[in-house]
Amino acid sequence: MTEQDTTVDHLEGFAEILTEVCATGRRLTREERDALRSRGDRAAKAGIGLRSLVRAHLSAAQHVRSGLSRGAAEHLLSAVEQAVDAFAEGHELAQHLAVRQEEAHRREFIDDLLHGRSGLGRIAERAERFGLLLSHAHAVAVAQGRESYGDGYEVTRTVEASLAARFGNRRILLTTKDGRLICIAPADEPEVLAHFAKQAYAATDGGQVAVGRPHPGPGGVVHSYEEALNALELAARMDLNEPVLYAADLLVYPVLTRDRQAMADLVRTVLGPLQEARGGAGPLLETLTAYFDTGCVSAQAARRLSLSVRALTYRLARIHRLTGSDPTDPVQRYTLQTAVIGARLLDWPAQPL
């Protein structure tokens, strides 16, 4: 079927309207404009582009002009302008509605995908429409910055354009959820999420990206997404400032908190005596955190705390006296460090155990 064949059905009555308007010199009536809008709407729903339709209307107008008198032809341009404007309005409104409906379907799918709703089989079936084959394993990366981001934001468009330019159509899904950027990619293409992390970190002006582990099937996306979210939450609680966090590198923390009561007992027993110090447990706990985070190098820990090495050494000795555990002793250090991690995870001493 030719382009002319696809547009001719949507020109019905157009020539007659032009002829009548040119003969009388009047403007198009409301009924005529409504009819043209309806035809534009139907043409858009039939998938016919506006450019070819406008060209067809102009061609039809030229044919009408050949049969008009000189006086009547003077009104033709105005009549064509009114008619094409009404037709284009109907076409554009239908297009905008279709876009909004597609966006709504996409958002509904993403919500179902990331929360495991609507049945895994149904999700897998719908996923193919958006370029995902959920029979394969996928991993999810989540980026957050100082601001919240939506699908139409410049940050989102920048990252999306970079991914498209680098990888093209590789069954990648980039979206947003709760103000964060989210990238879902096949597990056998880790370079995709690495590139996403780099671009998202730059676009969000130093935000933080977490990457979940690869998991198979529709439920695997949910699992990987939750791991990435948990990594970001853990980073906030533990003051982990690395630009990119990998859930696989943080598995020790869920293990430590699996038995919350046992961890609370450890923190209370090992670090509880620090509350007897002047100023409470906070400064000494901060000292232990800096000491362990710097690999137990006193000079680096002192610089981080803006202390002299002598002052840091005094604090470590004070901790030893209060807790009975020596932070500089390799054997006793492990118990103290585990308790410090537990304190950060449980937000102690701000939160009572």
GROMACS .gro file of C-alpha atoms in nm, residues 54-213:
model
  160
   54VAL     CA    1   0.007   1.770   0.575
   55ARG     CA    2   0.166   1.709   0.237
   56ALA     CA    3  -0.149   1.527   0.125
   57HIS     CA    4  -0.369   1.814   0.242
   58LEU     CA    5  -0.159   2.067   0.052
   59SER     CA    6  -0.174   1.853  -0.260
   60ALA     CA    7  -0.552   1.833  -0.228
   61ALA     CA    8  -0.568   2.210  -0.182
   62GLN     CA    9  -0.374   2.261  -0.507
   63HIS     CA   10  -0.628   2.045  -0.686
   64VAL     CA   11  -0.913   2.251  -0.539
   65ARG     CA   12  -0.743   2.575  -0.646
   66SER     CA   13  -0.746   2.474  -1.011
   67GLY     CA   14  -1.127   2.480  -1.008
   68LEU     CA   15  -1.173   2.809  -0.823
   69SER     CA   16  -1.238   3.151  -0.967
   70ARG     CA   17  -0.981   3.425  -0.907
   71GLY     CA   18  -1.192   3.585  -0.635
   72ALA     CA   19  -1.262   3.257  -0.453
   73ALA     CA   20  -0.895   3.152  -0.471
   74GLU     CA   21  -0.801   3.452  -0.259
   75HIS     CA   22  -0.959   3.281   0.042
   76LEU     CA   23  -0.787   2.945  -0.014
   77LEU     CA   24  -0.471   3.004   0.189
   78SER     CA   25  -0.668   3.112   0.495
   79ALA     CA   26  -0.902   2.815   0.462
   80VAL     CA   27  -0.613   2.568   0.428
   81GLU     CA   28  -0.445   2.720   0.733
   82GLN     CA   29  -0.757   2.676   0.947
   83ALA     CA   30  -0.825   2.324   0.822
   84VAL     CA   31  -0.470   2.193   0.859
   85ASP     CA   32  -0.439   2.354   1.201
   86ALA     CA   33  -0.751   2.173   1.327
   87PHE     CA   34  -0.641   1.844   1.170
   88ALA     CA   35  -0.289   1.874   1.318
   89GLU     CA   36  -0.434   1.957   1.660
   90GLY     CA   37  -0.633   1.633   1.662
   91HIS     CA   38  -0.329   1.437   1.545
   92GLU     CA   39  -0.097   1.589   1.808
   93LEU     CA   40  -0.343   1.540   2.092
   94ALA     CA   41  -0.374   1.173   2.001
   95GLN     CA   42   0.004   1.142   1.990
   96HIS     CA   43   0.044   1.308   2.328
   97LEU     CA   44  -0.220   1.081   2.478
   98ALA     CA   45  -0.044   0.776   2.334
   99VAL     CA   46   0.287   0.892   2.484
  100ARG     CA   47   0.128   0.946   2.825
  101GLN     CA   48  -0.034   0.604   2.811
  102GLU     CA   49   0.297   0.445   2.714
  103GLU     CA   50   0.470   0.625   3.001
  104ALA     CA   51   0.200   0.504   3.240
  105HIS     CA   52   0.240   0.145   3.119
  106ARG     CA   53   0.617   0.171   3.153
  107ARG     CA   54   0.594   0.311   3.505
  108GLU     CA   55   0.345   0.042   3.607
  109PHE     CA   56   0.577  -0.226   3.468
  110ILE     CA   57   0.880  -0.083   3.649
  111ASP     CA   58   0.693  -0.065   3.978
  112ASP     CA   59   0.579  -0.426   3.937
  113LEU     CA   60   0.927  -0.537   3.831
  114LEU     CA   61   1.110  -0.375   4.122
  115HIS     CA   62   0.858  -0.491   4.381
  116GLY     CA   63   0.785  -0.837   4.238
  117ARG     CA   64   0.414  -0.771   4.195
  118SER     CA   65   0.171  -0.891   3.927
  119GLY     CA   66   0.312  -1.245   3.906
  120LEU     CA   67   0.661  -1.330   3.784
  121GLY     CA   68   0.536  -1.495   3.466
  122ARG     CA   69   0.334  -1.191   3.370
  123ILE     CA   70   0.628  -0.961   3.447
  124ALA     CA   71   0.860  -1.167   3.228
  125GLU     CA   72   0.611  -1.149   2.943
  126ARG     CA   73   0.577  -0.772   2.968
  127ALA     CA   74   0.953  -0.724   3.009
  128GLU     CA   75   1.023  -0.822   2.647
  129ARG     CA   76   0.828  -0.515   2.534
  130PHE     CA   77   1.082  -0.301   2.719
  131GLY     CA   78   1.388  -0.488   2.596
  132LEU     CA   79   1.454  -0.724   2.888
  133LEU     CA   80   1.482  -1.103   2.872
  134LEU     CA   81   1.418  -1.199   3.232
  135SER     CA   82   1.496  -1.564   3.166
  136HIS     CA   83   1.858  -1.444   3.189
  137ALA     CA   84   2.036  -1.315   3.499
  138HIS     CA   85   2.036  -0.940   3.559
  139ALA     CA   86   2.202  -0.699   3.798
  140VAL     CA   87   2.071  -0.363   3.915
  141ALA     CA   88   2.260  -0.043   3.994
  142VAL     CA   89   2.102   0.242   4.189
  143ALA     CA   90   2.241   0.596   4.198
  144GLN     CA   91   2.137   0.871   4.433
  145GLY     CA   92   2.252   1.229   4.467
  146ARG     CA   93   2.177   1.536   4.671
  147GLU     CA   94   1.854   1.589   4.477
  148SER     CA   95   1.570   1.368   4.359
  149TYR     CA   96   1.557   1.278   3.991
  150GLY     CA   97   1.271   1.186   3.760
  151ASP     CA   98   1.247   1.041   3.410
  152GLY     CA   99   1.251   1.378   3.233
  153TYR     CA  100   1.532   1.539   3.432
  154GLU     CA  101   1.851   1.656   3.264
  155VAL     CA  102   2.060   1.420   3.479
  156THR     CA  103   1.852   1.125   3.362
  157ARG     CA  104   1.873   1.229   2.997
  158THR     CA  105   2.249   1.279   3.019
  159VAL     CA  106   2.313   0.933   3.162
  160GLU     CA  107   2.067   0.773   2.920
  161ALA     CA  108   2.232   0.940   2.620
  162SER     CA  109   2.576   0.822   2.734
  163LEU     CA  110   2.457   0.462   2.772
  164ALA     CA  111   2.288   0.468   2.432
  165ALA     CA  112   2.597   0.612   2.262
  166ARG     CA  113   2.827   0.356   2.423
  167PHE     CA  114   2.618   0.040   2.412
  168GLY     CA  115   2.329   0.104   2.173
  169ASN     CA  116   2.043  -0.144   2.208
  170ARG     CA  117   2.179  -0.401   2.452
  171ARG     CA  118   1.864  -0.477   2.647
  172ILE     CA  119   1.936  -0.210   2.906
  173LEU     CA  120   1.660  -0.044   3.105
  174LEU     CA  121   1.726   0.296   3.259
  175THR     CA  122   1.457   0.446   3.479
  176THR     CA  123   1.396   0.634   3.802
  177LYS     CA  124   1.231   0.532   4.126
  178ASP     CA  125   1.183   0.731   4.446
  179GLY     CA  126   1.416   1.005   4.319
  180ARG     CA  127   1.700   0.767   4.231
  181LEU     CA  128   1.844   0.659   3.895
  182ILE     CA  129   1.817   0.287   3.827
  183CYS     CA  130   1.991   0.080   3.561
  184ILE     CA  131   1.902  -0.284   3.490
  185ALA     CA  132   2.147  -0.473   3.271
  186PRO     CA  133   2.229  -0.835   3.176
  187ALA     CA  134   2.465  -1.000   3.422
  188ASP     CA  135   2.706  -1.104   3.146
  189GLU     CA  136   2.771  -0.739   3.056
  190PRO     CA  137   2.917  -0.588   3.375
  191GLU     CA  138   3.074  -0.307   3.174
  192VAL     CA  139   2.726  -0.158   3.133
  193LEU     CA  140   2.676  -0.101   3.505
  194ALA     CA  141   3.037   0.013   3.544
  195HIS     CA  142   2.976   0.279   3.279
  196PHE     CA  143   2.642   0.372   3.437
  197ALA     CA  144   2.811   0.413   3.775
  198LYS     CA  145   3.078   0.641   3.628
  199GLN     CA  146   2.829   0.857   3.437
  200ALA     CA  147   2.576   0.873   3.721
  201TYR     CA  148   2.846   0.973   3.971
  202ALA     CA  149   2.951   1.259   3.743
  203ALA     CA  150   2.596   1.366   3.650
  204THR     CA  151   2.475   1.374   4.011
  205ASP     CA  152   2.773   1.588   4.112
  206GLY     CA  153   2.935   1.332   4.335
  207GLY     CA  154   2.642   1.111   4.428
  208GLN     CA  155   2.678   0.750   4.527
  209VAL     CA  156   2.605   0.435   4.328
  210ALA     CA  157   2.535   0.088   4.462
  211VAL     CA  158   2.543  -0.227   4.249
  212GLY     CA  159   2.350  -0.538   4.349
  213ARG     CA  160   2.467  -0.890   4.272
   0.00000   0.00000   0.00000
